[in-house]
Amino acid sequence: MTAATIAPSRSRCRVRLGVRVGLAALAVGAFSAFGTPAHARGPDGIADVAEKVIDAVVNISTSQTVEAKGGGSNSMPQLPPGSPFEEFFDDFFKNRRGPGGGSKGGDNNPPRKTNSLGSGFIIDTSGVVVTNNHVIADADEIHVILNDGTKIKAELVGVDKKTDLAVLKIKPPKPLVAVKFGDSDKLRLGDWVVAIGNPFSLGGTVTAGIVSAKNRDISSGPYDSYIQTDASINRGNSGGPLFNLDGDVIGVNTLIISPSGGSIGIGFAVPSKTVVGVVDQLRQFGELRRGWLGVRIQSVTDEIAESLNIKPARGALVAGVDDKGPAKPAGIEPGDVVVKFDGKDVKDPKDLSRVVADTAVGKEVDVVIIRKGQEESKKVTLGRLQDPEKVQAAVKTDEPAPEKPVTQKALGLDLAALSKDLRTRYKIKDSVKGVVVTNVDANSDAAEKRLSAGDVIVEVAQEAVSSGADIQKRVDQLKKDGKKSVLLLVSNGEGELRFVALSVQ
């Protein structure tokens, strides 16, 4: 029985059966003798799927040498997380230690090995295995344990930390069973799925459930697009496959949400559409070669959409363009909104990040943007995203100025022309041009949108400004035009740009 089982009460069945003969016949056909819906037990094909693929699912065993923090000969042995013996040994060895939890014997503490277990699956009979990166991260040795207990040393082919995937290679001593990938895009909410793995060191455990959600973003990485399932997934299931009822892998079980550490019916799998691309590159190059557009992007809020005459709000707003990136020579500018990339619709910044990363380096693609209310198409030849990405944090200070600058109020902001003194006070680079914010009214829309002293307003309604008077003039004109908000291009001291929409009412 799965977590999705529904069991109507018998009394309800009796009421339905007593209405009329026709309805009685219908009720008998739809319910079992025990009052259980005909499909409540799940599809009959689960056993067939498990039998077909079980030998392709493996356990992943890793060991790592770490510095011992105490214990010597009295140290507790390392057990797989969640092992039934973990609590027993924990209590046993605590009772043998002296005051402070240390060893009575005063033994030296040499480095020791720790072990952990996870799951994986074979995708090629030559010995190619897929698992999660976090299962094998920092391991000194990796072993693959087949369903019949055969233990084989594995070689690491490559990892991708951003999608938490890894590829291993083993030399099989006998013919292997492999599974193939299915199309995760074809999954529908409510479709049955089967998870097989090694929870709590219990290898070959089969659980079933349904697809609870698709394209789930839980902010664990830049390319989140998880399949959510209520199939029971626990510690040790990581890296194991999620199957459809055809026996095809449509996901790699990676995360759970649980206050207790055990399954509560909320698990996440990396979809096969993502896995296939990552695995192919790891097998070919040993690393990921992701596409790079060379822009910084942000969400298009309703206020920003109104300011840019975009209906409905959609796409990814370009807040900055890298001088050395592919977008610059293609003519993409700050303020452009990307609504389509290589023929694929872009609903939000996450969409753009994923589709760019999945596009081949060096490919020329069509990028559709909205600029000043009009759609334009640009051709961009993608570069390669360098890893690790270097992100510079803005540096700000609240040190008071020796002299108060001449300011003008607008939009709940105190504004001043940039001067050498203000650049020094707020550590603003010489390359940054505009009007500096010296104070923000705590009750204003600007404060709610997190503008702060030291920010520099570069453009108002996509026109450059150099004084507080320029800003006030643009705001007054927008009010006359009946606009409800004004779009500001704001820079920090390092020159990093973002768009902010403020109410003019």
Coordinates of C-alpha atoms in Angstrom, one line a residue:
M1 CA 0.0 0.0 0.0
T2 CA 1.4 3.4 -0.9
A3 CA 1.0 6.8 0.7
A4 CA -1.6 7.6 -2.0
T5 CA -4.0 4.9 -0.9
I6 CA -7.6 6.1 -0.4
A7 CA -10.0 4.1 1.7
P8 CA -13.7 5.3 1.7
S9 CA -15.7 4.2 4.7
R10 CA -18.1 1.1 4.3
S11 CA -21.1 3.1 5.5
R12 CA -20.8 5.4 2.5
C13 CA -20.7 2.3 0.2
R14 CA -23.9 1.0 1.8
V15 CA -25.8 4.2 1.1
R16 CA -24.8 4.2 -2.5
L17 CA -25.8 0.5 -2.9
G18 CA -29.2 1.1 -1.6
V19 CA -30.3 3.9 -4.0
R20 CA -31.4 1.9 -7.0
V21 CA -30.4 -1.2 -8.9
G22 CA -28.5 0.7 -11.7
L23 CA -26.4 2.6 -9.2
A24 CA -25.9 -0.5 -7.2
A25 CA -24.4 -2.2 -10.1
L26 CA -22.1 0.8 -10.8
A27 CA -21.0 0.9 -7.2
V28 CA -20.2 -2.8 -7.1
G29 CA -18.1 -2.5 -10.3
A30 CA -16.1 0.5 -8.9
F31 CA -15.5 -0.9 -5.4
S32 CA -14.0 -4.0 -4.0
A33 CA -15.8 -6.2 -1.5
F34 CA -14.1 -4.4 1.3
G35 CA -15.2 -0.9 0.1
T36 CA -11.8 0.0 -1.4
P37 CA -11.6 1.8 -4.8
A38 CA -10.4 -0.4 -7.6
H39 CA -7.2 1.6 -8.2
A40 CA -6.4 2.5 -4.6
R41 CA -3.8 -0.2 -4.4
G42 CA -1.8 1.3 -7.3
P43 CA -1.2 -0.1 -10.7
D44 CA -0.4 -3.8 -11.0
G45 CA 2.7 -3.0 -13.1
I46 CA 4.9 -1.9 -10.1
A47 CA 6.1 -5.5 -9.5
D48 CA 7.0 -5.9 -13.2
V49 CA 9.0 -2.7 -13.1
A50 CA 10.9 -3.7 -10.0
E51 CA 11.7 -7.1 -11.4
K52 CA 12.9 -5.6 -14.6
V53 CA 15.3 -3.0 -13.2
I54 CA 16.3 -4.1 -9.8
D55 CA 19.7 -5.5 -10.9
A56 CA 20.6 -2.2 -12.5
V57 CA 20.2 -0.3 -9.2
V58 CA 23.4 -0.3 -7.0
N59 CA 24.6 0.8 -3.6
I60 CA 27.4 3.3 -3.5
S61 CA 29.9 2.8 -0.6
T62 CA 32.5 5.5 0.1
S63 CA 35.3 5.9 2.6
Q64 CA 37.2 9.0 3.7
T65 CA 40.2 9.4 6.0
V66 CA 39.6 12.1 8.7
E67 CA 41.4 13.4 11.7
A68 CA 40.1 11.6 14.9
K69 CA 38.9 14.0 17.6
G70 CA 39.1 11.5 20.4
G71 CA 38.5 8.0 21.5
G72 CA 41.5 5.8 20.4
S73 CA 40.7 2.2 21.0
N74 CA 37.5 3.2 22.7
S75 CA 36.1 5.1 19.7
M76 CA 32.7 4.3 18.4
P77 CA 32.9 2.4 15.1
Q78 CA 31.7 4.3 12.0
L79 CA 28.3 3.1 10.9
P80 CA 26.1 4.1 7.9
P81 CA 23.8 7.0 8.8
G82 CA 20.5 5.6 10.1
S83 CA 21.9 2.1 10.8
P84 CA 19.8 0.2 13.4
F85 CA 23.0 -0.3 15.4
E86 CA 23.9 3.3 15.5
E87 CA 21.9 4.2 18.6
F88 CA 23.1 1.0 20.4
F89 CA 26.8 1.7 19.8
D90 CA 26.4 5.3 20.6
D91 CA 25.0 4.6 24.1
F92 CA 27.6 1.7 24.7
F93 CA 30.7 3.8 23.9
K94 CA 29.5 6.8 25.8
N95 CA 29.2 4.7 28.9
R96 CA 32.8 3.5 28.5
R97 CA 34.3 7.0 28.2
G98 CA 35.6 8.9 31.2
P99 CA 34.7 12.4 32.3
G100 CA 34.3 14.8 29.5
G101 CA 33.5 12.1 27.0
G102 CA 37.2 11.3 26.4
S103 CA 39.0 7.9 26.3
K104 CA 40.0 6.4 29.6
G105 CA 43.2 4.9 28.2
G106 CA 44.7 8.1 26.9
D107 CA 45.4 6.5 23.5
N108 CA 46.7 8.5 20.6
N109 CA 44.2 9.6 18.0
P110 CA 45.5 8.6 14.6
P111 CA 43.5 9.4 11.4
R112 CA 40.6 7.1 10.9
K113 CA 38.3 6.2 8.0
T114 CA 34.6 7.1 7.9
N115 CA 32.1 5.2 5.7
S116 CA 28.9 6.3 4.0
L117 CA 26.4 4.7 1.8
G118 CA 24.1 6.0 -1.0
S119 CA 22.5 4.7 -4.2
G120 CA 23.1 4.8 -7.9
F121 CA 22.2 3.0 -11.2
I122 CA 23.9 1.5 -14.2
I123 CA 23.2 3.3 -17.5
D124 CA 25.7 1.3 -19.7
T125 CA 26.6 -2.4 -19.6
S126 CA 30.3 -1.3 -20.0
G127 CA 30.1 -0.2 -16.3
V128 CA 28.9 3.5 -16.3
V129 CA 27.1 4.4 -13.1
V130 CA 25.1 7.6 -12.2
T131 CA 24.7 8.9 -8.7
N132 CA 24.6 12.2 -6.7
N133 CA 27.7 14.3 -6.2
H134 CA 27.0 14.6 -2.5
V135 CA 27.1 10.8 -2.2
I136 CA 30.7 10.6 -3.3
A137 CA 32.0 14.1 -2.4
D138 CA 35.5 14.2 -0.7
A139 CA 35.7 10.4 -0.8
D140 CA 39.1 8.7 -0.9
E141 CA 37.6 5.4 -2.2
I142 CA 34.4 4.6 -3.9
H143 CA 32.9 1.2 -4.4
V144 CA 29.8 0.1 -6.3
I145 CA 27.9 -2.8 -4.7
L146 CA 25.7 -4.8 -7.2
N147 CA 22.3 -6.2 -6.2
D148 CA 23.9 -9.7 -5.7
G149 CA 26.4 -8.2 -3.2
T150 CA 29.4 -8.0 -5.6
K151 CA 31.6 -5.1 -4.6
I152 CA 33.7 -3.3 -7.3
K153 CA 36.0 -0.4 -6.9
A154 CA 34.9 2.6 -8.9
E155 CA 36.7 5.4 -10.8
L156 CA 35.2 8.9 -10.7
V157 CA 34.6 10.2 -14.2
G158 CA 33.2 13.6 -13.3
V159 CA 30.9 15.7 -11.2
D160 CA 28.6 18.6 -11.5
K161 CA 28.0 20.4 -8.2
K162 CA 25.3 22.7 -9.6
T163 CA 22.9 19.8 -10.4
D164 CA 24.4 17.5 -7.7
L165 CA 25.2 14.7 -10.2
A166 CA 28.2 12.4 -10.6
V167 CA 29.3 9.7 -13.1
L168 CA 31.4 6.6 -12.1
K169 CA 33.1 3.9 -14.1
I170 CA 33.6 0.3 -13.0
K171 CA 35.1 -2.8 -14.6
P172 CA 32.4 -5.4 -14.5
P173 CA 33.5 -8.9 -13.6
K174 CA 30.3 -10.2 -15.3
P175 CA 27.6 -9.0 -17.7
L176 CA 25.6 -6.1 -16.2
V177 CA 22.0 -5.0 -16.5
A178 CA 21.5 -1.3 -17.6
V179 CA 18.5 1.0 -17.6
K180 CA 17.7 3.7 -20.0
F181 CA 16.4 7.3 -19.6
G182 CA 12.8 8.2 -20.2
D183 CA 11.4 11.6 -21.1
S184 CA 10.6 13.6 -17.9
D185 CA 8.8 16.3 -19.9
K186 CA 6.0 13.7 -20.6
L187 CA 5.3 13.2 -16.9
R188 CA 1.9 14.4 -15.7
L189 CA 0.8 15.3 -12.2
G190 CA -0.6 12.1 -10.6
D191 CA 1.5 9.7 -12.7
W192 CA 2.8 6.7 -10.8
V193 CA 6.5 6.5 -10.2
V194 CA 8.8 3.9 -8.5
A195 CA 11.9 4.7 -6.4
I196 CA 14.5 2.1 -5.7
G197 CA 17.6 2.6 -3.5
N198 CA 19.5 2.0 -0.4
P199 CA 17.7 3.8 2.5
F200 CA 19.2 3.3 5.9
S201 CA 21.6 0.6 4.4
L202 CA 18.6 -1.5 3.3
G203 CA 19.7 -2.1 -0.3
G204 CA 17.1 -2.9 -3.0
T205 CA 14.3 -1.1 -1.3
V206 CA 11.3 -0.4 -3.6
T207 CA 8.7 2.3 -2.9
A208 CA 6.0 3.8 -5.1
G209 CA 4.0 7.0 -5.2
I210 CA 2.9 9.7 -7.6
V211 CA 4.3 12.8 -9.2
S212 CA 3.2 15.6 -6.8
A213 CA 4.7 18.5 -8.8
K214 CA 6.9 19.4 -11.7
N215 CA 9.5 22.1 -12.3
R216 CA 9.8 22.7 -8.5
D217 CA 12.2 25.4 -7.5
I218 CA 13.4 25.0 -3.9
S219 CA 16.3 27.5 -4.2
S220 CA 19.0 24.8 -3.7
G221 CA 20.8 25.7 -6.9
P222 CA 20.8 27.9 -10.0
Y223 CA 19.1 25.3 -12.2
D224 CA 16.4 23.9 -9.8
S225 CA 13.6 22.2 -11.7
Y226 CA 12.8 19.2 -9.6
I227 CA 10.2 16.5 -9.9
Q228 CA 8.4 16.3 -6.5
T229 CA 7.1 12.9 -5.5
D230 CA 5.4 11.3 -2.5
A231 CA 7.2 8.0 -3.1
S232 CA 9.0 7.2 0.2
I233 CA 12.6 8.5 0.0
N234 CA 14.9 8.5 3.0
R235 CA 18.6 8.8 3.9
G236 CA 20.6 6.5 1.6
N237 CA 18.2 6.9 -1.3
S238 CA 20.3 9.8 -2.7
G239 CA 21.6 9.0 -6.2
G240 CA 19.0 6.3 -6.8
P241 CA 16.7 6.2 -9.8
L242 CA 13.0 7.2 -10.1
F243 CA 11.2 5.1 -12.7
N244 CA 8.1 5.5 -14.7
L245 CA 5.9 2.4 -15.2
D246 CA 7.8 1.6 -18.4
G247 CA 10.9 1.0 -16.3
D248 CA 12.6 4.1 -17.7
V249 CA 14.6 6.5 -15.4
I250 CA 12.8 9.8 -15.3
G251 CA 14.7 11.3 -12.4
V252 CA 17.5 10.9 -9.8
N253 CA 16.4 11.0 -6.2
T254 CA 18.3 13.8 -4.5
L255 CA 16.6 15.7 -1.7
I256 CA 13.8 15.3 0.9
I257 CA 12.1 17.8 3.1
S258 CA 11.7 16.4 6.6
P259 CA 11.8 17.8 10.2
S260 CA 12.6 14.3 11.5
G261 CA 15.1 13.1 8.9
G262 CA 12.6 10.4 7.6
S263 CA 10.2 10.5 4.8
I264 CA 7.1 12.6 5.1
G265 CA 6.1 12.3 1.5
I266 CA 8.0 15.2 0.1
G267 CA 10.9 14.1 -2.0
F268 CA 12.7 15.7 -5.0
A269 CA 14.4 14.2 -8.1
V270 CA 16.5 15.8 -10.8
P271 CA 14.5 15.3 -14.0
S272 CA 16.0 13.0 -16.7
K273 CA 15.9 15.9 -19.2
T274 CA 18.6 17.6 -17.1
V275 CA 20.4 14.4 -16.1
V276 CA 20.9 13.2 -19.7
G277 CA 22.7 16.4 -20.8
V278 CA 24.9 16.5 -17.7
V279 CA 25.8 12.8 -17.9
D280 CA 26.7 13.1 -21.6
Q281 CA 29.1 16.0 -21.0
L282 CA 30.7 14.3 -18.0
R283 CA 31.3 11.2 -20.0
Q284 CA 32.7 13.2 -23.0
F285 CA 34.7 15.9 -21.2
G286 CA 34.8 15.0 -17.6
E287 CA 33.3 18.4 -16.8
L288 CA 30.4 20.6 -17.7
R289 CA 30.6 23.1 -20.5
R290 CA 27.6 25.4 -20.0
G291 CA 26.5 28.2 -22.3
W292 CA 27.1 31.8 -21.2
L293 CA 25.2 34.9 -22.4
G294 CA 27.1 37.4 -20.3
V295 CA 24.2 39.3 -18.7
R296 CA 22.9 39.9 -15.2
I297 CA 19.1 39.4 -14.9
Q298 CA 16.3 40.0 -12.5
S299 CA 12.6 39.4 -12.3
V300 CA 10.0 41.5 -14.2
T301 CA 7.6 42.6 -11.4
D302 CA 4.1 44.0 -12.2
E303 CA 5.4 47.5 -11.5
I304 CA 8.5 47.1 -13.8
A305 CA 6.2 45.6 -16.5
E306 CA 3.9 48.6 -16.3
S307 CA 6.9 51.0 -16.6
L308 CA 8.2 49.1 -19.7
N309 CA 4.8 48.7 -21.3
I310 CA 5.0 44.9 -21.1
K311 CA 1.7 43.0 -20.8
P312 CA 1.5 40.5 -19.2
A313 CA 4.6 40.6 -16.9
R314 CA 7.0 38.0 -18.2
G315 CA 10.6 37.4 -19.2
A316 CA 14.0 38.2 -17.7
L317 CA 15.0 41.8 -17.3
V318 CA 18.7 42.6 -18.2
A319 CA 20.1 44.6 -15.4
G320 CA 23.7 44.5 -16.6
V321 CA 25.8 43.4 -19.6
D322 CA 29.3 42.0 -19.3
D323 CA 31.8 44.0 -21.4
K324 CA 33.5 40.8 -22.5
G325 CA 30.4 38.7 -22.8
P326 CA 28.5 37.5 -26.0
A327 CA 25.5 39.7 -25.4
K328 CA 27.5 43.0 -25.7
P329 CA 28.4 42.7 -29.4
A330 CA 25.0 41.3 -30.2
G331 CA 23.4 44.6 -29.1
I332 CA 21.7 43.5 -25.9
E333 CA 21.5 46.4 -23.4
P334 CA 20.4 47.0 -19.8
G335 CA 16.7 47.5 -19.7
D336 CA 16.0 44.9 -22.4
V337 CA 13.6 42.1 -21.4
V338 CA 14.4 38.6 -22.8
V339 CA 11.1 36.8 -23.6
K340 CA 12.4 34.1 -25.9
F341 CA 15.7 32.3 -26.3
D342 CA 16.5 29.9 -29.1
G343 CA 12.8 29.4 -29.8
K344 CA 11.9 28.7 -26.2
D345 CA 9.6 31.0 -24.2
V346 CA 11.2 32.7 -21.2
K347 CA 8.7 33.2 -18.4
D348 CA 11.2 34.3 -15.6
P349 CA 14.9 34.6 -14.9
K350 CA 15.2 30.9 -13.9
D351 CA 13.9 29.9 -17.3
L352 CA 16.6 31.9 -19.0
S353 CA 19.4 30.6 -16.8
R354 CA 18.4 27.0 -17.4
V355 CA 18.0 27.2 -21.2
V356 CA 21.2 29.2 -21.6
A357 CA 23.1 26.6 -19.5
D358 CA 21.7 23.8 -21.5
T359 CA 22.7 25.3 -24.9
A360 CA 25.9 24.3 -26.6
V361 CA 28.9 26.6 -26.3
G362 CA 29.5 28.4 -29.6
K363 CA 26.0 28.0 -30.9
E364 CA 24.4 31.0 -32.6
V365 CA 20.9 31.5 -31.2
D366 CA 18.0 34.0 -31.8
V367 CA 17.2 36.0 -28.7
V368 CA 13.9 37.9 -28.7
I369 CA 13.8 41.0 -26.5
I370 CA 11.3 43.7 -25.7
R371 CA 12.9 47.2 -25.8
K372 CA 10.7 50.3 -25.1
G373 CA 7.6 48.2 -25.7
Q374 CA 8.7 46.8 -29.1
E375 CA 9.9 43.2 -29.8
E376 CA 13.4 42.9 -31.4
S377 CA 15.4 39.8 -32.4
K378 CA 19.2 39.6 -31.7
K379 CA 21.6 36.9 -32.8
V380 CA 24.0 35.8 -30.1
T381 CA 26.9 33.3 -30.3
L382 CA 27.1 31.8 -26.8
G383 CA 30.3 31.7 -24.9
R384 CA 31.3 29.3 -22.1
L385 CA 30.4 29.8 -18.5
Q386 CA 33.5 29.8 -16.4
D387 CA 33.4 27.9 -13.1
P388 CA 33.6 28.9 -10.3
E389 CA 31.7 32.1 -11.0
K390 CA 33.2 35.2 -9.5
V391 CA 30.7 37.4 -7.7
Q392 CA 31.8 40.7 -6.2
A393 CA 29.9 41.9 -3.2
A394 CA 29.0 45.5 -3.0
V395 CA 30.9 47.5 -0.3
K396 CA 28.9 50.1 1.5
T397 CA 29.5 52.2 4.6
D398 CA 27.4 54.3 6.9
E399 CA 30.2 56.7 7.9
P400 CA 28.9 60.2 8.3
A401 CA 30.2 62.9 6.0
P402 CA 32.3 65.8 7.4
E403 CA 30.0 68.2 5.6
K404 CA 26.4 67.8 4.5
P405 CA 26.0 67.9 0.7
V406 CA 23.3 69.9 -1.1
T407 CA 20.4 67.5 -1.6
Q408 CA 17.0 67.4 -3.2
K409 CA 14.1 65.2 -2.2
A410 CA 12.2 63.0 -4.6
L411 CA 10.5 59.6 -4.4
G412 CA 11.3 59.5 -0.6
L413 CA 15.0 59.9 -1.4
D414 CA 17.5 62.5 -0.5
L415 CA 19.5 63.0 -3.7
A416 CA 22.9 64.7 -4.4
A417 CA 25.2 65.2 -7.4
L418 CA 28.2 62.9 -7.2
S419 CA 31.3 64.6 -5.8
K420 CA 34.8 63.4 -4.8
D421 CA 33.8 63.5 -1.2
L422 CA 30.6 61.5 -1.7
R423 CA 32.5 58.9 -3.8
T424 CA 35.0 58.5 -1.0
R425 CA 32.4 58.3 1.7
Y426 CA 30.3 55.6 -0.1
K427 CA 33.3 54.0 -1.9
I428 CA 31.8 54.6 -5.4
K429 CA 34.0 53.9 -8.3
D430 CA 34.9 56.7 -10.8
S431 CA 33.2 54.7 -13.6
V432 CA 29.8 55.0 -11.9
K433 CA 27.8 58.0 -13.1
G434 CA 24.5 59.4 -11.9
V435 CA 22.8 60.8 -8.7
V436 CA 23.8 59.4 -5.3
V437 CA 21.2 58.6 -2.6
T438 CA 22.2 60.1 0.7
N439 CA 19.1 59.2 2.8
V440 CA 15.9 57.1 2.4
D441 CA 12.6 57.9 4.1
A442 CA 11.9 54.8 6.2
N443 CA 8.1 54.9 5.3
S444 CA 8.7 55.3 1.6
D445 CA 8.3 52.8 -1.3
A446 CA 12.0 53.2 -1.9
A447 CA 12.8 51.8 1.6
E448 CA 10.5 48.9 1.0
K449 CA 12.3 48.2 -2.3
R450 CA 15.6 48.3 -0.3
L451 CA 17.2 51.4 -1.7
S452 CA 19.8 52.7 0.7
A453 CA 22.4 55.5 1.1
G454 CA 25.3 55.0 -1.3
D455 CA 23.1 53.7 -4.1
V456 CA 23.4 55.6 -7.4
I457 CA 20.5 56.3 -9.7
V458 CA 21.9 56.0 -13.2
E459 CA 18.7 56.3 -15.3
V460 CA 15.1 57.3 -14.7
A461 CA 12.6 55.8 -17.2
Q462 CA 15.5 54.7 -19.3
E463 CA 17.0 58.2 -19.6
A464 CA 20.4 59.2 -18.0
V465 CA 20.3 61.6 -15.0
S466 CA 23.0 63.7 -13.4
S467 CA 21.2 65.7 -10.7
G468 CA 18.2 65.5 -8.4
A469 CA 16.5 68.1 -10.6
D470 CA 16.7 65.7 -13.5
I471 CA 15.0 63.0 -11.5
Q472 CA 12.2 65.3 -10.3
K473 CA 11.6 66.5 -13.8
R474 CA 11.2 63.0 -15.1
V475 CA 8.9 62.0 -12.2
D476 CA 6.7 65.1 -12.8
Q477 CA 6.4 64.2 -16.5
L478 CA 5.4 60.6 -15.7
K479 CA 2.7 61.8 -13.3
K480 CA 1.3 64.0 -16.1
D481 CA 1.3 61.1 -18.4
G482 CA -0.8 59.1 -16.0
K483 CA 1.9 56.6 -15.1
K484 CA 1.7 54.8 -11.7
S485 CA 5.3 54.0 -11.3
V486 CA 8.8 55.0 -12.5
L487 CA 11.6 52.6 -13.5
L488 CA 15.0 53.4 -12.0
L489 CA 18.3 51.9 -13.1
V490 CA 20.3 51.7 -9.8
S491 CA 24.0 51.0 -9.3
N492 CA 26.0 50.1 -6.2
G493 CA 29.5 51.4 -5.5
E494 CA 31.1 48.6 -7.5
G495 CA 29.0 49.4 -10.6
E496 CA 26.6 46.5 -10.4
L497 CA 23.2 47.5 -11.8
R498 CA 19.6 46.5 -11.0
F499 CA 16.2 47.9 -11.9
V500 CA 13.8 49.2 -9.3
A501 CA 10.2 50.3 -9.9
L502 CA 8.9 53.0 -7.5
S503 CA 5.4 54.4 -7.2
V504 CA 5.0 58.0 -8.3
Q505 CA 1.6 58.4 -6.6

